CSV table of C-alpha atoms in Angstrom, one decimal:
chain,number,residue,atom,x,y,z
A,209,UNK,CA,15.4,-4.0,18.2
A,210,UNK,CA,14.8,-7.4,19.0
A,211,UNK,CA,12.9,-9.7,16.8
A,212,UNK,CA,9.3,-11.4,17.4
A,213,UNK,CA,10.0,-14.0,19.8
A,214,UNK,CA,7.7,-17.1,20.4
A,215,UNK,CA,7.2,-19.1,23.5
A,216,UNK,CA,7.7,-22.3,23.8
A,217,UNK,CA,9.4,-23.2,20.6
A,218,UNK,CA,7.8,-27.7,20.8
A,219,UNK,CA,5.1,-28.9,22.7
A,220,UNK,CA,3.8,-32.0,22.2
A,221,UNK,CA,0.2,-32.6,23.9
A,222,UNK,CA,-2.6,-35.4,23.7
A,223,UNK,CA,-6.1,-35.4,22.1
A,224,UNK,CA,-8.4,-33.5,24.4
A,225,UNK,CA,-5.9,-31.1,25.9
A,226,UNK,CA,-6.0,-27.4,25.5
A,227,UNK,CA,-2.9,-25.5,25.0
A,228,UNK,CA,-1.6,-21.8,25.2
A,229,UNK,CA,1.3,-20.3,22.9
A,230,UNK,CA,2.6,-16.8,23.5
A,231,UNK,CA,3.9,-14.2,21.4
A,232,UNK,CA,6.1,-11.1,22.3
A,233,UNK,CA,6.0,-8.8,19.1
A,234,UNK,CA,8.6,-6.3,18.0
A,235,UNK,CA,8.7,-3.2,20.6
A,236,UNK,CA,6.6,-0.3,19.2
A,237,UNK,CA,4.2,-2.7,17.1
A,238,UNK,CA,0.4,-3.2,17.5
A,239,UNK,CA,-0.8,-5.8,15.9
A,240,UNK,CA,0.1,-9.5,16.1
A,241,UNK,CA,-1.1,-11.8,13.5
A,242,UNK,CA,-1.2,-15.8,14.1
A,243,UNK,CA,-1.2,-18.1,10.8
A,244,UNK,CA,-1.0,-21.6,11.0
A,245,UNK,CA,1.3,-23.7,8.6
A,246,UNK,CA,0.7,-27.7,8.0
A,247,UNK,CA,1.9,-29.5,4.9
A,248,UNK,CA,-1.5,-30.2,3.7
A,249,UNK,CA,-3.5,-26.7,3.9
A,250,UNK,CA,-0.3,-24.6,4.0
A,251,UNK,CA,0.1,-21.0,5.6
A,252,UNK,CA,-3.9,-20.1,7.1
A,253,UNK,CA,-4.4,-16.9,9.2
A,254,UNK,CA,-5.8,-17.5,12.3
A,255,UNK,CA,-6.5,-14.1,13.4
A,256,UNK,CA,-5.0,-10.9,14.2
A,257,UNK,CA,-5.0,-8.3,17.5
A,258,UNK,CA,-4.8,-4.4,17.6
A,259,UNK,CA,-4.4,-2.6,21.0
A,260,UNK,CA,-6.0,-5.4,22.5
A,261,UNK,CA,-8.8,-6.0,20.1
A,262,UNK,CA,-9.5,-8.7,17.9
A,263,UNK,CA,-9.7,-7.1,14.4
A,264,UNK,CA,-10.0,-10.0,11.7
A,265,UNK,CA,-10.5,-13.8,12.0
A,266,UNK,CA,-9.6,-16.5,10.0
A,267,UNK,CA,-12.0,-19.7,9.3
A,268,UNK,CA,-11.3,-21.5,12.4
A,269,UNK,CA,-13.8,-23.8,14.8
A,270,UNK,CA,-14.1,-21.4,18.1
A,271,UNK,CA,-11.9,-23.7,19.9
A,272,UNK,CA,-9.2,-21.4,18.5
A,273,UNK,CA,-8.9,-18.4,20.3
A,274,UNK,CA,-6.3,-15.5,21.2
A,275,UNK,CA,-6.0,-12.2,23.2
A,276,UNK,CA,-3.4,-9.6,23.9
A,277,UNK,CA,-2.6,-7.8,26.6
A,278,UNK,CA,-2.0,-3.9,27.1
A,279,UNK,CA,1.8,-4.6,26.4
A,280,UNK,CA,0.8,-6.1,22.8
A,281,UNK,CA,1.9,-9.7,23.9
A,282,UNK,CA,-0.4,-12.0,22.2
A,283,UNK,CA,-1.3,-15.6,23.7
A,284,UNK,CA,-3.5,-18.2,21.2
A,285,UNK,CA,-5.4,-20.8,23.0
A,286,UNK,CA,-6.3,-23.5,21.6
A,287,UNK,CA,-9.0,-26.1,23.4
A,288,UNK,CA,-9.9,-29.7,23.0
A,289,UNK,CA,-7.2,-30.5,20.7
A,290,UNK,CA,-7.5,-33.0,17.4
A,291,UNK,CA,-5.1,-34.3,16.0
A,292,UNK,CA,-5.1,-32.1,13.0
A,293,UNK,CA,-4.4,-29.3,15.1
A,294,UNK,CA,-0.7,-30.6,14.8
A,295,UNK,CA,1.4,-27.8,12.8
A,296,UNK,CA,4.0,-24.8,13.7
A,297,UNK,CA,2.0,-21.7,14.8
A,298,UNK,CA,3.8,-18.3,13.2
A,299,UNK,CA,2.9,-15.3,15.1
A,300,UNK,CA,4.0,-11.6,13.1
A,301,UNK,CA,4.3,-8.5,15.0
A,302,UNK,CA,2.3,-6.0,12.3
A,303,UNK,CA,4.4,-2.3,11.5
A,304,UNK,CA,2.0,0.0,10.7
A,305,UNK,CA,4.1,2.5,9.0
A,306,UNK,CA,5.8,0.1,6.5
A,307,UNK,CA,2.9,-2.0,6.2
A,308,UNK,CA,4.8,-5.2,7.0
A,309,UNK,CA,4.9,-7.7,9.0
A,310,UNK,CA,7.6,-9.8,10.8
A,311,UNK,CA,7.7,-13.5,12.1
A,312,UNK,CA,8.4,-15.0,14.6
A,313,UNK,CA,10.1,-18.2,14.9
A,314,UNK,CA,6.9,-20.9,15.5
A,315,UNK,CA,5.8,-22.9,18.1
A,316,UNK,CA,5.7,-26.5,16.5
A,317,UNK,CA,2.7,-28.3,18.4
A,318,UNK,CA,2.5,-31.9,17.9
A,319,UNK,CA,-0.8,-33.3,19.1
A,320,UNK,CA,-0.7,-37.3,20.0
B,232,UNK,CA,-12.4,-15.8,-4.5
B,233,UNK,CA,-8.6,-13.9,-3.8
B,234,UNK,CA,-6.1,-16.3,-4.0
B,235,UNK,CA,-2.1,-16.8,-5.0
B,236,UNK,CA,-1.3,-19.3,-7.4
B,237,UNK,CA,2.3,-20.3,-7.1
B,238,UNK,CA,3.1,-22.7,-10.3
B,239,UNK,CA,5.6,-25.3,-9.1
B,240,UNK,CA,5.7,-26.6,-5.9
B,241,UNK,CA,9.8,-27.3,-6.9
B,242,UNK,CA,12.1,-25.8,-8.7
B,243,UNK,CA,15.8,-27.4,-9.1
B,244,UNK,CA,18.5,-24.8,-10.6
B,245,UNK,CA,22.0,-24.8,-10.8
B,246,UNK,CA,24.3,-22.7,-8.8
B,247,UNK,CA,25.0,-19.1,-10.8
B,248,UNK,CA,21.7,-20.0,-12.5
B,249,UNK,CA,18.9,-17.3,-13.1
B,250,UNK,CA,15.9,-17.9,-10.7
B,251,UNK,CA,12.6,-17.6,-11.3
B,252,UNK,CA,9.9,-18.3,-9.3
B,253,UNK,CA,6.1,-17.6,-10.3
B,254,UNK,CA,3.2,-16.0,-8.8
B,255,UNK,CA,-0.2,-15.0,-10.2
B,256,UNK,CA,-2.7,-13.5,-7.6
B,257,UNK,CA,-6.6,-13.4,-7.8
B,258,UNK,CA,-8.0,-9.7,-6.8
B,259,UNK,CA,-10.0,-7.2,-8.0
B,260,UNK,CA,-8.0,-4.8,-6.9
B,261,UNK,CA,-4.2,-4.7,-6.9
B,262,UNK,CA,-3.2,-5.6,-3.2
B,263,UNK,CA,0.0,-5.6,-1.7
B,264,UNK,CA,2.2,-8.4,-2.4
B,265,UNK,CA,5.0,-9.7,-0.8
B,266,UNK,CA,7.6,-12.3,-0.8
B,267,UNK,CA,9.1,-14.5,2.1
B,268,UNK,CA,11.7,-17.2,2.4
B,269,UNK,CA,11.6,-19.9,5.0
B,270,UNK,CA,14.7,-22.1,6.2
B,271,UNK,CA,14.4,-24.9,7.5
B,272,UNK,CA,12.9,-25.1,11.5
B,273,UNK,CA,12.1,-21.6,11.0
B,274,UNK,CA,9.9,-18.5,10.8
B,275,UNK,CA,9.1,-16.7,7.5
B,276,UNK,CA,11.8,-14.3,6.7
B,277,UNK,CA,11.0,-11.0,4.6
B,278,UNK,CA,12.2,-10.4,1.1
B,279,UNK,CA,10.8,-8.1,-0.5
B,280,UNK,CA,7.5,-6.0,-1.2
B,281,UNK,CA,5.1,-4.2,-3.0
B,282,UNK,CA,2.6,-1.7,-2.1
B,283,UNK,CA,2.5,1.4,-4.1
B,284,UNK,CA,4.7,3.5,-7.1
B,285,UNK,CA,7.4,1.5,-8.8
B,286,UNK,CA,6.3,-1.6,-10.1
B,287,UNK,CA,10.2,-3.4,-10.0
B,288,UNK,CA,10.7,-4.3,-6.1
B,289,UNK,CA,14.4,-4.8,-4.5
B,290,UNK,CA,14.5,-7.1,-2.1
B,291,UNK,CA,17.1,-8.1,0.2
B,292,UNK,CA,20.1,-11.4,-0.9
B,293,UNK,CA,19.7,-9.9,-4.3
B,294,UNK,CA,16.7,-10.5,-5.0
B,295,UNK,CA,14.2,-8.6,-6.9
B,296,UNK,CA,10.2,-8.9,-8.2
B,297,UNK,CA,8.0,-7.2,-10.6
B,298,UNK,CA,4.2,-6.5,-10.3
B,299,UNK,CA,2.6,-7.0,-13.5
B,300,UNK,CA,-0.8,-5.2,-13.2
B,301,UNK,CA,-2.0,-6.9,-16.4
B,302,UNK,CA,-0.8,-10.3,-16.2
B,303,UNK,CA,-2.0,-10.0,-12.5
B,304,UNK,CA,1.8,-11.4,-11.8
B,305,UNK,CA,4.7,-10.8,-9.0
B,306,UNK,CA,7.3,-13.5,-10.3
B,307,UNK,CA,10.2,-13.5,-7.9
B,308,UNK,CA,13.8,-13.8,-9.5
B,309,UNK,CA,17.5,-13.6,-9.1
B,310,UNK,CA,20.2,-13.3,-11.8
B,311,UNK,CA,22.1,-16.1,-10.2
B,312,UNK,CA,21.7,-18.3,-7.5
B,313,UNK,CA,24.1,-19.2,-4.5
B,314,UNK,CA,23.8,-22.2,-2.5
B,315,UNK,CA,21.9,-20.7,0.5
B,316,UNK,CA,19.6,-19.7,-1.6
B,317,UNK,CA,18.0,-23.2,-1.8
B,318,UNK,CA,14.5,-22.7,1.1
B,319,UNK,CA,10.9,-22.7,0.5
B,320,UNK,CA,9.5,-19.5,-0.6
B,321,UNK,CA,6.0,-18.1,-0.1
B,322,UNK,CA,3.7,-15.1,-2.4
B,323,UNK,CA,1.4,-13.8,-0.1
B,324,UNK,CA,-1.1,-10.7,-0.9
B,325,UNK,CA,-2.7,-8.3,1.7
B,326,UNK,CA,-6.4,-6.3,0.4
B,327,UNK,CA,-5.9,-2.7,1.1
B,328,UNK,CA,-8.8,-2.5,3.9
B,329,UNK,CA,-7.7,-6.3,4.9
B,330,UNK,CA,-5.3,-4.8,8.2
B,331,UNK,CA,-2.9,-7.5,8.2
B,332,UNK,CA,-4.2,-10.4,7.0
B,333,UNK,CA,-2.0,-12.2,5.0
B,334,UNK,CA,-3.0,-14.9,2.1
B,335,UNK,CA,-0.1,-16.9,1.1
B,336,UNK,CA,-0.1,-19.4,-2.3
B,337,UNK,CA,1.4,-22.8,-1.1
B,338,UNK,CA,4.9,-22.4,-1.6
B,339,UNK,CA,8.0,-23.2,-4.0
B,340,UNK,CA,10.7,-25.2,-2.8
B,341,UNK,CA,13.8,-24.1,-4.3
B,342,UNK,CA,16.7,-26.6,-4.7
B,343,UNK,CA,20.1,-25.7,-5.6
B,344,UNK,CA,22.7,-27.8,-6.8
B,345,UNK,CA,26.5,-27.3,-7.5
């Protein structure tokens, strides 16, 4: 199977922007997780989507959001960007049988 | 509050060394616990984990990890280390009840040397 694949891999944006990562999980899984990692806070979950429905949220402003689609791809918005909302975003495609959960490679956002 | 404590932020050991890296979680209940690696420019790679039954966990590169009910420990270890060994690695604990969401402690960065 194919792993969890993220898209795109760098962006860099400025202050004030608003910005969309995708994520394609594993075929066959449901649930797609997002964390964010930064050197100061570390790895934070963001939230995470089931069959299209938003099942458990970090403690993020609202100007983090996310969705997924009937084909389980997950996109994460996020608006009015700060600076501190530079980090690499990990999306994990959730396997309900094992319990586990696999990652994707990151989008690294750099916010100017 | 739940939480993982990982103690060291570094660890240095010498190649064909024993590793050992620590992890003490903050639950009252035993959750599922898990180890991951991360390379450089990368994702969080699976090692090993722990849900239910035996208590000593077989991961994959050789690695292994035991959950300690009592000591409310999952110390991650490997009889002797090999140079692609040396990433960052991260303890991260899942409620039952808590679908997927993952809290991770803030990492061990594991240096090998020849």
């Amino acid at each position: 199977k194919a792993g969890v694949t993220q898209t795109p891999r760098y962006l860099i944006k400025t202050r004030g922007q608003q910005v969309t990562l995708s994520c394609s999980p594993i075929s066959g899984h449901r649930s797609v997780s997002w964390y964010q990692q930064t050197p100061g806070q570390g790895l934070q979950f963001l939230f995470e989507y089931f069959s299209e429905t938003q099942r458990n949220k970090g403690n993020f402003p609202g100007r983090f959001s996310g969705r997924q689609f009937s084909n389980s791809r997950s996109e994460m918005n996020v608006s009015t960007l700060e600076l501190g909302d530079s980090a690499l975003y990990l999306c994990a495609s959730g396997d309900s049988n094992t319990d586990t959960q696999y990652f994707g490679p990151g989008t690294r956002l750099t916010v100017l | 509050a739940q939480s993982v404590t990982q103690l060291g932020s570094h660890v240095s050991v010498s190649e064909g060394a024993l590793v050992l890296l620590r992890c003490n979680y903050s639950s009252s209940v035993p959750p599922y616990l898990f180890w991951y690696v991360q390379y450089p420019n990368q994702g969080l790679q699976l090692l090993l984990k722990y849900t239910t039954g035996a208590t000593l966990v077989k991961g994959i590169n050789g690695f292994e990890a035991e959950f300690k009910k009592s000591e409310t420990s999952f110390h991650l270890t490997k009889p002797s280390a090999h140079m692609s060994d040396a990433a960052e690695y991260f303890c991260a604990f899942r409620l039952l009840g808590g679908y997927n969401k993952l809290i991770f402690g803030a990492g061990t960065r594991l240096a090998v040397h020849p």
